[in-house]
Amino acid sequence: MLIEHYIVDVRRQFTGESLTGARRRLHGLRDWSKPLPAAHSGDQARLEGHLLQALGTGRGRNPLGVTEVVPGTDHLVLRLESVDTFAPLLRLMPYRDRRRSRHGLLDLRVSASRRGIELVLGRSGSGRALIVGPQGCDLTTAVDDHRQAIESMQYLQLWTKDTPHDPMPRPMTSRRPRPKARPMDPYAVRAELASALLRRLHLWNSLVAGSSVTFTSQPLDSGLLWTVERCVPHHRPLHDDIATALADPVAGPGLPLDATDHPCDQEQCVQSFDSGRLTVRTIRGENDRPARPASRARAHVRSTFLREAKQSPIADDQTRAGHVLQLIAPWGEGHAGAADQLAAAWAREGLHTLILSTGSSRETRNTAVSWRRARLTGGRGAMFKAYSNLIHHDLEADIARARGVFDHIILVKRNWTDTPLLGFSPLADDHLIVAGGQFPKTTRTTTVRAGELRRRSLPLTPTESAVAWLHHRLGRVPFSDVPMTGLLLWCERDESCTDGFDTEVDAELARHGMPVLGRLPQTPRFSPDRTVLDHVPDEQRKFVIQQANQVRQCLGPAHANATAFRTALREYADL
Ligand SMILES: [Zn+2]
Ligand SMILES: [Zn+2]
Ligand SMILES: [Zn+2]
């Protein structure tokens, strides 16, 4: 199956979007490391938490009576089954009663437009949702009726766009007594949890056709504890793959299952996630009016996705090649991008790949590296990423562990240092230099003749070009003393093949011990992380896969040359 079809299908299983809509929106994403965008702003996520709570006990043919969820970074569209589904949202609309007490969600503004009911939350209006009714159903009437009801009680509506927001709380000064803390909206605390669930509302009935869900929340510390109550049909097992789907960090919400024993018997299965912030209780019961059953094609995608989402990529009893490749970019020319390209291309060929970045940021303090899925592959392959902290982690142990689980580990150091000895890792089996691949065809001379500057450009032969390129681009790399596997070059995006001049330069570089193993197209700036597992033109996909396979065939076996490499580094240091 084409990666594009697969990603579209996976996304639709979470959102219930139309095929054309989902396809169009996926094309607009930078890459597919997150096929469903997350809410960008806190107000956006908070609004979605309130929506989930308000709609949370609704019933319908679809989950909560919501036909379709369209997630965007700065907005959300909900298509409802009926006006009845909309009614609970009216309770969020703020108003003031005759005693001047205020009710509802105070910083919510609501307006009706031709497209639907627009909700805007927050002082800066950065939380946005559009509620759309079914075909031929006008939600405007419901809002109008609600306004009339409010006014007939001589209450004052506070939801129109021109209602001013409360003044900002004054900054505290030492002279004043400490003002009473304003009650914080509990929906603002870890709001992304509820947002991620609402954005994946169709997950539950995609997983088990004919099941139904409700969402409720209770206050927990300063935030909320969410409970999903899930009814599955009588013939279905209570304990199923839901934890796998919820834990997936690429398409799923990335909520880890809590490592405690959970109540699981003939009556119910109760699992808790994200340090107890989410509880999922599965019981048996029939949804009397389920939406269409999943088609066979969709069911296939689902089982593929769940198999993919396994946390440990060792699913089969295969032993992994465990090869470590270090990518080195002396000028910082996108070695991370090159790692993405190679790892994705090899994963697409069915291999298990890991990009292991190292750095010395002081933020992460956990003692063992954990790898996270980076892309969906839709096949046997897998692409993971991990970050190893040089201060707090033992890189050697991390690599040893990774060798047992992955075919290819691509090691990427965050910063190139001026001490090449620190730049190269003897833990790697192969070392590739990543650099721009434009070979000079001319060189410039400047002379003074009779008080005037004279500039000329001289043509270079391929041999001269190779030497000039080596000394100019690789000046910081001790390639003549430390054995490098070769070069990985960036080429112009459109020029996927090389000309005769390049071929001759390549041969000369090989003579200097720096063979060109492959070329990758320079990625466009707006989507630097796009790989063959994302949306790229077919031509480019073919070229990258061919080049990546060529690179792979040039790599040596794992554990072969470590001692020799260490010796070379030591001798170079003693020079
Ligand atoms: Zn269970
Ligand atoms: Zn030379
Ligand atoms: Zn396309």
Coordinates of C-alpha atoms and ligand atoms in Angstrom, one line a residue:
M1 CA 0.0 0.0 0.0
L2 CA 1.3 3.5 -0.8
I3 CA 2.4 5.3 2.3
E4 CA 0.1 8.2 1.5
H5 CA -3.0 5.9 1.4
Y6 CA -1.9 4.3 4.6
I7 CA -1.4 7.5 6.6
V8 CA -4.7 8.9 5.2
D9 CA -6.5 5.7 6.4
V10 CA -4.9 5.7 9.8
R11 CA -5.9 9.4 10.3
R12 CA -9.4 8.8 9.2
Q13 CA -9.8 6.0 11.8
F14 CA -9.0 8.5 14.5
T15 CA -11.1 11.5 13.1
G16 CA -13.9 10.1 10.9
E17 CA -12.9 12.7 8.3
S18 CA -13.9 12.2 4.6
L19 CA -11.3 10.7 2.3
T20 CA -10.8 13.8 0.2
G21 CA -10.7 16.1 3.3
A22 CA -8.1 14.0 5.1
R23 CA -6.0 13.7 2.0
R24 CA -6.0 17.4 1.3
R25 CA -5.2 18.2 5.0
L26 CA -2.3 15.7 5.1
H27 CA -0.8 17.4 2.0
G28 CA -0.7 20.7 4.0
L29 CA 1.3 19.2 6.8
R30 CA 5.1 19.8 7.0
D31 CA 5.7 16.1 7.5
W32 CA 3.9 13.1 8.8
S33 CA 5.6 12.7 12.2
K34 CA 2.3 13.9 13.5
P35 CA -0.5 12.9 11.1
L36 CA -3.0 14.6 13.4
P37 CA -1.8 18.0 14.5
A38 CA -1.9 18.9 18.2
A39 CA -3.4 22.1 19.6
H40 CA -0.8 24.8 19.5
S41 CA -2.0 27.2 22.1
G42 CA -3.1 26.6 25.7
D43 CA -6.4 28.2 25.0
Q44 CA -7.0 25.9 22.0
A45 CA -6.4 22.8 24.2
R46 CA -8.5 24.3 27.1
L47 CA -11.4 25.0 24.7
E48 CA -11.3 21.4 23.5
G49 CA -11.3 20.1 27.1
H50 CA -14.5 22.0 27.8
L51 CA -16.0 20.7 24.5
L52 CA -15.1 17.2 25.5
Q53 CA -16.7 17.6 28.9
A54 CA -19.8 19.2 27.5
L55 CA -20.3 16.6 24.8
G56 CA -18.9 13.8 26.9
T57 CA -22.1 11.9 27.6
G58 CA -23.8 12.4 24.3
R59 CA -25.0 9.3 22.4
G60 CA -25.4 8.8 18.7
R61 CA -24.5 6.6 15.8
N62 CA -21.0 8.0 16.1
P63 CA -19.0 8.6 19.3
L64 CA -20.7 11.3 21.4
G65 CA -22.8 12.0 18.3
V66 CA -19.9 13.6 16.5
T67 CA -19.7 12.5 12.9
E68 CA -16.3 14.0 12.1
V69 CA -13.5 15.8 13.9
V70 CA -11.2 18.0 11.8
P71 CA -8.1 18.9 13.9
G72 CA -5.9 21.9 13.0
T73 CA -3.1 23.5 15.0
D74 CA -5.1 26.6 15.8
H75 CA -8.7 25.4 15.4
L76 CA -11.0 22.4 15.5
V77 CA -14.1 21.6 13.5
L78 CA -16.7 19.3 14.9
R79 CA -19.5 18.0 12.7
L80 CA -22.5 16.9 14.8
E81 CA -25.1 14.3 14.0
S82 CA -28.1 16.4 15.2
V83 CA -29.2 19.5 17.0
D84 CA -29.7 17.4 20.1
T85 CA -25.9 16.8 20.2
F86 CA -25.4 20.5 20.1
A87 CA -27.7 21.4 23.1
P88 CA -25.1 20.7 25.9
L89 CA -22.7 23.2 24.3
L90 CA -25.2 26.0 25.1
R91 CA -24.4 25.6 28.8
L92 CA -20.9 26.8 28.1
M93 CA -22.1 30.2 26.8
P94 CA -21.5 32.9 29.5
Y95 CA -24.3 35.1 30.9
R96 CA -25.1 37.1 34.0
D97 CA -28.2 36.6 36.0
R98 CA -30.3 39.2 37.9
R99 CA -28.1 38.9 41.0
R100 CA -25.1 39.7 38.8
S101 CA -23.6 36.3 39.3
R102 CA -22.0 35.0 36.2
H103 CA -22.4 31.6 34.7
G104 CA -20.8 29.6 31.9
L105 CA -17.3 29.8 30.4
L106 CA -16.5 33.5 31.0
D107 CA -13.9 34.0 28.3
L108 CA -15.9 32.2 25.6
R109 CA -17.4 34.2 22.7
V110 CA -19.9 32.6 20.4
S111 CA -21.2 33.8 17.0
A112 CA -23.2 32.2 14.2
S113 CA -21.9 32.3 10.7
R114 CA -22.8 30.8 7.4
R115 CA -20.4 28.0 8.1
G116 CA -21.6 27.1 11.5
I117 CA -21.3 28.2 15.2
E118 CA -18.0 29.7 15.9
L119 CA -16.5 29.5 19.4
V120 CA -13.6 31.7 20.4
L121 CA -11.9 31.3 23.8
G122 CA -9.3 33.4 25.6
R123 CA -8.3 36.9 25.9
S124 CA -6.3 36.8 22.7
G125 CA -8.9 34.6 21.0
S126 CA -6.4 31.8 20.3
G127 CA -8.8 29.0 21.1
R128 CA -11.1 28.4 18.1
A129 CA -13.7 25.8 17.2
L130 CA -16.3 25.6 14.5
I131 CA -19.4 23.5 15.2
V132 CA -21.2 22.3 12.1
G133 CA -24.6 20.6 12.0
P134 CA -25.7 17.8 9.7
Q135 CA -26.8 18.6 6.2
G136 CA -29.9 20.8 6.1
C137 CA -29.7 21.5 9.8
D138 CA -29.2 25.0 11.1
L139 CA -27.6 25.3 14.5
T140 CA -28.2 29.1 14.4
T141 CA -31.8 28.6 15.5
A142 CA -30.6 26.7 18.6
V143 CA -28.4 29.7 19.5
D144 CA -31.2 32.2 18.8
D145 CA -33.6 30.2 20.9
H146 CA -31.1 30.1 23.7
R147 CA -30.6 33.9 23.6
Q148 CA -34.3 34.5 23.7
A149 CA -34.6 32.2 26.7
I150 CA -31.8 34.1 28.5
E151 CA -33.3 37.4 27.7
S152 CA -36.8 36.4 28.7
M153 CA -35.4 35.8 32.2
Q154 CA -33.8 39.3 32.1
Y155 CA -30.4 37.7 32.1
L156 CA -27.6 39.4 30.2
Q157 CA -25.7 37.4 27.6
L158 CA -22.0 37.7 27.8
W159 CA -21.0 35.7 24.8
T160 CA -21.1 38.2 22.0
K161 CA -17.9 39.3 20.3
D162 CA -18.0 42.8 21.8
T163 CA -18.3 41.7 25.4
P164 CA -15.1 43.0 27.0
H165 CA -12.9 40.5 28.8
D166 CA -12.2 40.9 32.6
P167 CA -9.3 43.2 33.2
M168 CA -6.0 41.5 33.7
P169 CA -5.2 40.9 37.4
R170 CA -3.0 43.7 38.6
P171 CA 0.6 42.9 39.1
M172 CA 1.4 42.4 42.8
T173 CA 3.4 45.1 44.6
S174 CA 5.0 44.6 47.9
R175 CA 2.9 47.4 49.5
R176 CA -0.4 45.9 48.7
P177 CA -1.7 42.9 50.5
R178 CA -1.6 39.8 48.4
P179 CA -4.7 39.6 46.3
K180 CA -6.9 36.5 46.6
A181 CA -5.7 34.1 43.9
R182 CA -8.2 34.0 41.1
P183 CA -9.7 30.5 40.7
M184 CA -7.8 28.9 37.8
D185 CA -9.6 27.0 35.1
P186 CA -8.8 23.4 35.9
Y187 CA -9.2 22.7 32.2
A188 CA -6.0 24.7 31.7
V189 CA -3.9 22.2 33.5
R190 CA -2.4 19.6 31.2
A191 CA -5.1 20.6 28.7
E192 CA -3.4 18.7 25.9
L193 CA -4.7 15.4 27.3
A194 CA -8.4 16.1 26.7
S195 CA -7.5 17.9 23.5
A196 CA -5.7 14.8 22.2
L197 CA -8.6 12.6 23.1
L198 CA -11.2 14.8 21.4
R199 CA -9.1 15.0 18.3
R200 CA -9.1 11.2 18.2
L201 CA -12.7 10.7 19.1
H202 CA -13.3 8.0 16.4
L203 CA -10.5 5.8 17.7
W204 CA -12.8 3.9 20.0
N205 CA -15.3 2.7 17.5
S206 CA -12.6 2.2 14.9
L207 CA -11.0 -0.3 17.2
V208 CA -14.2 -2.1 18.1
A209 CA -17.1 -1.6 15.8
G210 CA -20.4 -1.1 17.6
S211 CA -18.8 0.2 20.8
S212 CA -19.7 3.4 22.6
V213 CA -17.9 5.8 24.8
T214 CA -18.5 8.5 27.4
F215 CA -16.0 11.0 28.8
T216 CA -16.2 12.5 32.2
S217 CA -13.8 14.4 34.4
Q218 CA -13.3 15.1 38.1
P219 CA -11.0 17.6 39.7
L220 CA -7.6 16.2 40.6
D221 CA -5.1 18.4 42.4
S222 CA -5.3 21.5 40.4
G223 CA -6.2 19.7 37.1
L224 CA -8.6 17.1 36.0
L225 CA -8.8 13.3 36.0
W226 CA -10.6 12.0 32.9
T227 CA -12.5 8.8 32.7
V228 CA -13.5 7.0 29.6
E229 CA -16.3 4.5 30.0
R230 CA -16.4 2.2 27.1
C231 CA -19.0 -0.4 26.2
V232 CA -18.0 -3.1 23.7
P233 CA -20.3 -5.7 22.2
H234 CA -20.8 -9.0 24.0
H235 CA -18.8 -11.1 21.7
R236 CA -15.7 -8.9 22.0
P237 CA -12.9 -9.3 24.6
L238 CA -12.7 -6.6 27.3
H239 CA -9.0 -6.4 27.3
D240 CA -7.8 -5.4 23.8
D241 CA -5.4 -3.2 22.0
I242 CA -6.6 0.1 23.3
A243 CA -3.4 0.6 25.4
T244 CA -1.3 0.1 22.3
A245 CA -3.3 2.7 20.3
L246 CA -3.3 5.2 23.1
A247 CA 0.5 4.9 23.7
D248 CA 1.4 5.4 20.1
P249 CA 3.3 8.7 19.8
V250 CA 3.0 9.2 16.1
A251 CA -0.7 8.9 15.2
G252 CA -2.1 8.2 18.7
P253 CA -2.1 10.6 21.7
G254 CA 1.1 9.1 23.1
L255 CA -0.3 8.3 26.6
P256 CA 1.8 5.7 28.3
L257 CA 0.0 3.0 30.2
D258 CA 0.7 3.2 33.9
A259 CA 2.9 0.3 35.1
T260 CA 0.5 -1.0 37.8
D261 CA -1.6 -4.1 37.9
H262 CA -5.1 -3.3 36.6
P263 CA -8.4 -4.8 37.5
C264 CA -9.2 -7.1 34.6
D265 CA -11.8 -9.8 34.8
Q266 CA -15.1 -11.0 33.1
E267 CA -16.9 -7.9 34.2
Q268 CA -14.5 -5.1 33.4
C269 CA -11.0 -4.0 32.4
V270 CA -9.8 -0.8 34.0
Q271 CA -6.5 0.7 32.8
S272 CA -4.9 3.9 33.8
F273 CA -2.7 6.1 31.7
D274 CA -0.4 9.2 31.9
S275 CA 0.3 8.8 35.7
G276 CA -3.4 8.4 36.5
R277 CA -4.8 11.3 34.6
L278 CA -6.8 9.1 32.3
T279 CA -8.7 6.0 33.3
V280 CA -10.3 3.8 30.7
R281 CA -13.0 1.4 31.9
T282 CA -14.2 -1.2 29.4
I283 CA -17.4 -3.1 30.1
R284 CA -19.8 -5.0 27.9
G285 CA -23.0 -3.5 26.5
E286 CA -24.6 -2.9 23.1
N287 CA -24.7 0.3 21.2
D288 CA -28.2 0.1 19.8
R289 CA -27.4 2.3 16.8
P290 CA -23.8 1.9 15.7
A291 CA -22.4 3.7 12.7
R292 CA -21.5 1.7 9.6
P293 CA -19.3 -1.3 10.4
A294 CA -15.6 -1.0 9.5
S295 CA -14.9 -2.1 5.9
R296 CA -12.4 -4.9 5.3
A297 CA -9.8 -2.5 3.9
R298 CA -10.0 -0.3 7.0
A299 CA -9.8 -3.3 9.3
H300 CA -6.6 -4.3 7.6
V301 CA -5.1 -0.8 8.1
R302 CA -6.1 -1.0 11.7
S303 CA -4.3 -4.3 12.4
T304 CA -1.2 -3.0 10.6
F305 CA -1.3 0.2 12.7
L306 CA -1.6 -1.7 15.9
R307 CA 1.2 -4.1 15.0
E308 CA 3.4 -1.0 14.1
A309 CA 2.6 0.7 17.3
K310 CA 4.3 -1.9 19.5
Q311 CA 6.7 -0.1 21.8
S312 CA 9.5 -2.5 21.3
P313 CA 10.2 -2.9 17.6
I314 CA 11.3 -6.6 18.1
A315 CA 8.0 -8.1 17.1
D316 CA 9.4 -11.1 15.2
D317 CA 12.1 -13.5 16.4
Q318 CA 14.6 -12.0 14.0
T319 CA 18.1 -11.0 15.1
R320 CA 18.9 -7.5 14.2
A321 CA 22.0 -6.5 12.3
G322 CA 22.8 -3.8 14.9
H323 CA 25.0 -1.7 12.7
V324 CA 26.0 1.8 13.9
L325 CA 26.6 4.5 11.3
Q326 CA 27.8 7.9 12.4
L327 CA 27.0 10.9 10.3
I328 CA 29.4 13.8 10.6
A329 CA 28.8 17.3 9.1
P330 CA 31.8 19.4 9.6
W331 CA 29.9 22.6 8.6
G332 CA 26.7 21.6 10.3
E333 CA 25.1 20.9 6.9
G334 CA 22.0 19.0 7.9
H335 CA 23.4 15.7 9.1
A336 CA 20.1 15.4 11.1
G337 CA 18.2 15.8 7.8
A338 CA 20.4 13.2 6.1
A339 CA 19.8 10.8 9.1
D340 CA 16.1 11.2 8.6
Q341 CA 16.3 10.5 4.9
L342 CA 18.4 7.3 5.3
A343 CA 16.5 6.0 8.3
A344 CA 13.1 6.5 6.5
A345 CA 14.3 4.9 3.3
W346 CA 15.7 1.9 5.1
A347 CA 12.6 1.5 7.2
R348 CA 10.5 1.5 4.1
E349 CA 12.6 -1.4 2.9
G350 CA 11.5 -3.3 6.0
L351 CA 14.4 -2.6 8.3
H352 CA 14.3 -1.3 11.8
T353 CA 16.1 2.0 12.1
L354 CA 17.0 4.3 15.0
I355 CA 18.3 7.8 14.9
L356 CA 20.3 8.3 18.1
S357 CA 21.1 12.0 18.7
T358 CA 23.5 12.9 21.4
G359 CA 24.0 16.2 23.1
S360 CA 24.7 17.6 26.5
S361 CA 21.5 19.5 27.3
R362 CA 20.8 19.5 31.0
E363 CA 17.1 18.9 30.7
T364 CA 16.7 15.2 30.4
R365 CA 17.7 13.3 33.5
N366 CA 16.4 9.9 33.0
T367 CA 19.0 7.2 33.3
A368 CA 18.1 5.0 30.3
V369 CA 17.5 6.2 26.8
S370 CA 14.0 5.5 25.5
W371 CA 13.3 5.3 21.8
R372 CA 10.2 6.8 20.3
R373 CA 8.5 5.9 17.0
A374 CA 9.2 8.7 14.6
R375 CA 7.1 7.7 11.5
L376 CA 4.5 5.2 10.5
T377 CA 5.8 2.9 7.8
G378 CA 2.7 0.8 7.0
G379 CA 4.9 -2.2 6.6
R380 CA 7.4 -4.5 8.3
G381 CA 9.9 -1.7 8.9
A382 CA 10.1 0.8 11.7
M383 CA 11.7 4.2 12.3
F384 CA 12.5 5.3 15.8
K385 CA 14.3 8.2 17.4
A386 CA 16.1 8.6 20.7
Y387 CA 18.2 11.2 22.5
S388 CA 21.2 10.2 24.5
N389 CA 22.4 12.7 27.0
L390 CA 26.2 12.7 27.2
I391 CA 26.1 14.0 30.7
H392 CA 23.5 11.7 32.2
H393 CA 23.6 8.7 30.0
D394 CA 26.1 6.0 29.2
L395 CA 26.3 6.2 25.4
E396 CA 28.1 2.9 25.1
A397 CA 25.4 1.1 27.0
D398 CA 22.7 2.8 25.0
I399 CA 24.3 1.8 21.8
A400 CA 24.8 -1.8 23.0
R401 CA 21.2 -2.0 23.9
A402 CA 20.1 -0.5 20.6
R403 CA 22.2 -2.9 18.6
G404 CA 20.1 -5.8 19.8
V405 CA 16.8 -4.2 18.7
F406 CA 17.6 -2.3 15.5
D407 CA 19.2 -3.1 12.1
H408 CA 20.6 0.3 11.7
I409 CA 21.5 2.9 14.3
I410 CA 22.4 6.3 12.9
L411 CA 24.4 8.3 15.4
V412 CA 24.2 12.1 15.1
K413 CA 26.1 14.4 17.4
R414 CA 24.3 17.7 18.0
N415 CA 27.4 19.9 17.8
W416 CA 30.5 19.5 15.8
T417 CA 33.4 20.6 17.9
D418 CA 36.7 21.9 16.8
T419 CA 38.3 18.9 18.4
P420 CA 37.8 16.2 15.8
L421 CA 38.7 13.6 18.3
L422 CA 35.4 14.3 20.1
G423 CA 33.5 14.5 16.9
F424 CA 34.2 10.9 15.8
S425 CA 32.7 8.1 17.8
P426 CA 34.7 4.8 17.9
L427 CA 31.5 3.2 18.9
A428 CA 30.3 3.5 15.3
D429 CA 31.1 0.9 12.7
D430 CA 31.1 3.4 9.8
H431 CA 31.6 7.1 9.6
L432 CA 30.1 9.1 6.8
I433 CA 30.8 12.8 6.1
V434 CA 27.8 14.8 5.1
A435 CA 28.6 17.8 2.9
G436 CA 27.3 20.0 0.1
G437 CA 28.1 18.3 -3.2
Q438 CA 28.8 21.3 -5.6
F439 CA 32.2 20.7 -7.0
P440 CA 34.0 23.8 -8.2
K441 CA 34.6 24.1 -11.9
T442 CA 36.6 27.2 -11.8
T443 CA 39.0 29.0 -9.5
R444 CA 39.6 32.7 -9.2
T445 CA 42.9 34.7 -9.2
T446 CA 43.5 38.3 -8.4
T447 CA 46.6 40.1 -9.5
V448 CA 47.8 43.7 -9.6
R449 CA 49.0 45.0 -12.9
A450 CA 50.0 48.7 -13.3
G451 CA 48.1 49.7 -10.2
E452 CA 44.9 48.0 -11.2
L453 CA 43.3 44.8 -9.8
R454 CA 42.8 42.1 -12.4
R455 CA 40.5 39.2 -11.6
R456 CA 40.4 36.1 -13.7
S457 CA 38.7 32.8 -13.4
L458 CA 40.6 29.7 -14.3
P459 CA 38.9 26.4 -15.3
L460 CA 39.6 23.4 -13.1
T461 CA 40.1 19.8 -14.2
P462 CA 38.1 17.2 -12.3
T463 CA 41.3 16.2 -10.5
E464 CA 42.0 19.8 -9.4
S465 CA 38.4 20.2 -8.5
A466 CA 38.5 17.1 -6.2
V467 CA 41.5 18.3 -4.4
A468 CA 40.2 21.9 -4.1
W469 CA 36.9 20.5 -2.8
L470 CA 38.6 18.2 -0.2
H471 CA 40.8 20.9 1.2
H472 CA 38.0 23.5 1.2
R473 CA 35.0 21.5 2.4
L474 CA 36.8 18.9 4.6
G475 CA 39.5 21.1 6.0
R476 CA 38.3 20.4 9.5
V477 CA 38.2 16.6 9.0
P478 CA 41.4 14.6 9.5
F479 CA 40.4 12.4 6.6
S480 CA 44.0 11.6 5.7
D481 CA 44.7 10.1 9.1
V482 CA 41.5 8.7 10.4
P483 CA 39.7 6.1 8.2
M484 CA 36.3 7.5 7.0
T485 CA 33.9 5.3 5.1
G486 CA 33.1 8.0 2.6
L487 CA 30.9 10.9 1.7
L488 CA 27.2 11.5 1.5
L489 CA 26.5 14.6 -0.6
W490 CA 23.6 17.0 -0.9
C491 CA 22.7 17.7 -4.5
E492 CA 20.3 20.3 -6.0
R493 CA 16.8 19.1 -5.6
D494 CA 16.0 18.9 -9.3
E495 CA 19.4 17.5 -10.4
S496 CA 19.1 13.9 -9.2
C497 CA 21.7 12.6 -11.7
T498 CA 25.3 13.7 -11.9
D499 CA 27.2 14.8 -15.0
G500 CA 30.4 13.5 -16.4
F501 CA 32.5 16.1 -14.6
D502 CA 31.0 15.0 -11.2
T503 CA 31.7 11.3 -12.1
E504 CA 35.4 12.1 -12.7
V505 CA 35.6 14.1 -9.4
D506 CA 33.9 11.2 -7.6
A507 CA 36.7 8.8 -8.9
E508 CA 39.4 11.2 -7.8
L509 CA 37.8 11.5 -4.3
A510 CA 37.7 7.8 -4.0
R511 CA 41.5 7.7 -4.8
H512 CA 41.9 10.0 -1.8
G513 CA 40.1 7.5 0.3
M514 CA 36.8 9.4 0.4
P515 CA 34.4 7.6 -2.0
V516 CA 31.0 9.2 -2.6
L517 CA 28.5 6.6 -1.3
G518 CA 25.4 8.4 -2.3
R519 CA 23.7 11.7 -2.9
L520 CA 20.5 13.1 -1.4
P521 CA 18.3 15.9 -2.8
Q522 CA 18.6 19.1 -0.8
T523 CA 15.2 19.3 1.0
P524 CA 13.1 22.4 0.6
R525 CA 13.3 24.8 3.5
F526 CA 9.6 24.6 4.4
S527 CA 9.7 20.9 4.9
P528 CA 13.2 19.9 5.9
D529 CA 12.1 16.7 7.7
R530 CA 10.1 15.2 4.8
T531 CA 11.3 11.8 4.0
V532 CA 10.2 8.9 1.8
L533 CA 7.7 8.1 4.5
D534 CA 6.1 11.5 4.0
H535 CA 4.6 13.3 1.1
V536 CA 7.3 13.7 -1.5
P537 CA 7.2 13.6 -5.3
D538 CA 7.4 10.1 -6.7
E539 CA 10.6 10.9 -8.6
Q540 CA 12.3 12.1 -5.5
R541 CA 11.1 9.1 -3.5
K542 CA 12.6 6.7 -6.1
F543 CA 15.9 8.5 -6.2
V544 CA 16.3 8.7 -2.4
I545 CA 15.5 5.0 -2.0
Q546 CA 17.9 4.0 -4.7
Q547 CA 20.7 6.2 -3.2
A548 CA 20.0 5.0 0.4
N549 CA 20.2 1.4 -0.7
Q550 CA 23.5 2.1 -2.4
V551 CA 24.8 3.7 0.8
R552 CA 23.7 0.7 2.8
Q553 CA 25.5 -1.7 0.5
C554 CA 28.8 0.2 1.0
L555 CA 28.7 -0.1 4.8
G556 CA 30.8 -2.6 6.6
P557 CA 29.6 -5.3 9.0
A558 CA 28.9 -4.4 12.7
H559 CA 31.7 -4.6 15.2
A560 CA 34.4 -5.1 12.5
N561 CA 36.8 -2.2 12.7
A562 CA 36.4 -0.6 16.2
T563 CA 39.9 -1.4 17.3
A564 CA 41.6 -0.2 14.2
F565 CA 39.5 3.0 14.3
R566 CA 40.5 3.7 17.9
T567 CA 44.2 3.1 17.0
A568 CA 43.9 5.7 14.2
L569 CA 42.3 8.2 16.5
R570 CA 45.0 7.7 19.1
E571 CA 47.8 8.0 16.6
Y572 CA 46.3 11.1 15.2
A573 CA 46.1 12.6 18.7
D574 CA 49.7 11.9 19.3
L575 CA 50.9 13.5 16.1
Ligands
ZN1 ZN -7.3 -5.6 31.1
ZN2 ZN 44.9 16.2 -0.8
ZN3 ZN 0.0 13.1 -2.8

